[in-house]
Amino acid sequence: MFGIFGISRHKDAARLAYLGLYALQHRGEESAGIITYTGRKVNSYKGMGLVGDVFDEKAIKLLRGSLAIGHVRYSTTGSSTAKNIQPFLVNHRKGHIAIAHNGNLTNAAKVRRQMEIKGSIFQTTMDSEIIAHLLAKSKETDYKKKVTEAFLQLEGAYSLVISLNDLLIGSRDPQGWRPLCLGKLDGAFVLASETCALDLIQAEYIRDIEPGEIVFIHKGRLESIKPFPKTNHAFCIFEYIYFARPDSNIFEKNVYLTRKRLGQQLAIECPADCDLVMPIPDSGTYAGVGFAEQLGVVYEIGMIRNHYIGRTFIQPSQFIRDFRVKVKLNPIRDVLKGKRIAIIEDSIVRGTTSRIRVKTLRQAGAKEIHMRVSCPPLRFPCFYGIDFPTKKELIASSHSIECIRNFIGVDTLEYLSKDRMLDAMPLARCEFCTACFDGNYPIKPCKKMSKDILERS
Ligand code: 5GP
Ligand code: MG
């Protein structure tokens, strides 16, 4: 999962990209990069770490130019090298191509192999590099035809922000897996994964980039084309459940209100006999609000989050077990002691952090712990850009709910059903991809990709 940003024709392009990425930090904490273009020269600055650590005033000043694109990257298993930091930049005979990509191409391995047979040399292991090759190879002189020709060869999930010299391009794949919105600031067009990035820079939200749409932003004008055959949408439902920021609107609807409705549905479907409702902060907070409200039970924040934990955190002692998890959240004994509590979690992935949390709640004196999860069991790997662990590591792919309950150590464990989850969504059910819950993959990945994802460990 990644966050992307683009702005064209603004004198503070790099600074605004920096701020935009700051707001999108939750979409990727591993690395960050910005590429700017002055009209003659391309500047690039990238690094491993958080946006605030990668860039300083000097870096922003170096990034001259009125066009900027930026990217934050999530840590994905096995590929965390400096080479893979985006935006991906190539120089070729006609200038530069810079790409910021969110999503996963399902035919990447196949297209790449075909290209390598024909002599292409790849610098990275990223599927996004394929897009650069396709654009550079195209013999079309008209940029719209060039981009269309390249994109028609892609399959799978891609929200893209691309700079082709002084042209800024934004696009979403025809299924629309990942979000991308369009805004305006001081007359300059802005593209961002989520509206929270527009809010921070005080850009006005204009609309979402539509599934299958490509926008070309050039000299302050925007042209839009939709060259793909019409197809069903497959918006990622997990964006609403966990990934996006609650203050964002994605797919044109607010995330917070959707999570709250998930909690309400959860209380209707799987109520709990309890003295208080509490979330596992922060991700369980919003469903927790809806759950408590629907159940008519008091909502307490029974665990407090330490907000000052960076990635460079050093394990201080071998003697404090599970330190990483513990330092992040500390339970409040006086709230929990002797109580029957319902804890609300947005999702269970491996079950390992939940297990540690529950243990600390028990130590704090909770009498009964009833866990309610605001989505169904995650059973299938995602091929469209969410970096779930392998099928082996997704606890619900191979264990019964009773087994998971026992592993996590709660008195009862219930999940929201797929039907109720879809009821809570702000869009029609047919708009969503629910493959991680039901294995119905809208586009089957090519063999190599599914083998890699299923076997990776
Ligand atoms: P588990 O108990 O399965 O180890 O962890 C569950 C927690 O992971 C939940 O609180 C959920 O918010 C969080 N989570 C869900 N999806 C993702 C993801 O893709 N990446 C990360 N880092 N956390 C996730
Ligand atoms: Mg969480």
mmCIF file of N, CA and C and ligand atoms in Angstrom, residues 242 280-285 328-329 344-347 353 357, ligand 2:
data_model
loop_
_atom_site.group_PDB
_atom_site.id
_atom_site.type_symbol
_atom_site.label_atom_id
_atom_site.label_comp_id
_atom_site.label_asym_id
_atom_site.label_seq_id
_atom_site.Cartn_x
_atom_site.Cartn_y
_atom_site.Cartn_z
ATOM 1 N N TYR A 242 -9.686 -0.338 7.199
ATOM 2 C CA TYR A 242 -8.451 -0.084 7.944
ATOM 3 C C TYR A 242 -7.555 0.991 7.346
ATOM 4 N N ILE A 280 -9.411 -1.044 20.417
ATOM 5 C CA ILE A 280 -7.958 -1.180 20.384
ATOM 6 C C ILE A 280 -7.498 0.025 19.566
ATOM 7 N N PRO A 281 -6.865 1.015 20.219
ATOM 8 C CA PRO A 281 -6.496 2.235 19.485
ATOM 9 C C PRO A 281 -5.396 1.940 18.465
ATOM 10 N N ASP A 282 -5.213 2.747 17.412
ATOM 11 C CA ASP A 282 -6.201 3.729 17.018
ATOM 12 C C ASP A 282 -7.239 3.145 16.061
ATOM 13 N N SER A 283 -6.851 2.056 15.395
ATOM 14 C CA SER A 283 -7.665 1.614 14.261
ATOM 15 C C SER A 283 -9.055 1.106 14.668
ATOM 16 N N GLY A 284 -9.208 0.643 15.907
ATOM 17 C CA GLY A 284 -10.512 0.130 16.316
ATOM 18 C C GLY A 284 -11.437 1.211 16.871
ATOM 19 N N THR A 285 -10.903 2.421 16.993
ATOM 20 C CA THR A 285 -11.606 3.508 17.669
ATOM 21 C C THR A 285 -12.952 3.846 17.029
ATOM 22 N N LYS A 328 3.648 0.838 23.016
ATOM 23 C CA LYS A 328 2.696 1.595 22.217
ATOM 24 C C LYS A 328 1.378 1.826 22.952
ATOM 25 N N LEU A 329 0.910 0.828 23.660
ATOM 26 C CA LEU A 329 -0.377 0.942 24.345
ATOM 27 C C LEU A 329 -0.256 0.470 25.785
ATOM 28 N N ILE A 344 -13.036 -3.717 20.649
ATOM 29 C CA ILE A 344 -13.368 -3.615 19.230
ATOM 30 C C ILE A 344 -12.084 -3.460 18.429
ATOM 31 N N GLU A 345 -11.925 -4.369 17.474
ATOM 32 C CA GLU A 345 -10.739 -4.361 16.611
ATOM 33 C C GLU A 345 -11.235 -4.229 15.171
ATOM 34 N N ASP A 346 -10.506 -3.454 14.349
ATOM 35 C CA ASP A 346 -10.961 -3.300 12.957
ATOM 36 C C ASP A 346 -10.776 -4.592 12.175
ATOM 37 N N SER A 347 -9.673 -5.290 12.433
ATOM 38 C CA SER A 347 -9.390 -6.517 11.671
ATOM 39 C C SER A 347 -8.344 -7.341 12.416
ATOM 40 N N THR A 353 -0.537 -9.478 17.474
ATOM 41 C CA THR A 353 -0.594 -8.276 18.326
ATOM 42 C C THR A 353 -1.827 -8.341 19.221
ATOM 43 N N ARG A 357 -2.039 -7.816 23.321
ATOM 44 C CA ARG A 357 -2.940 -6.808 23.914
ATOM 45 C C ARG A 357 -3.857 -7.442 24.954
HETATM 46 MG MG MG B 2 -5.113 -1.766 14.742
#
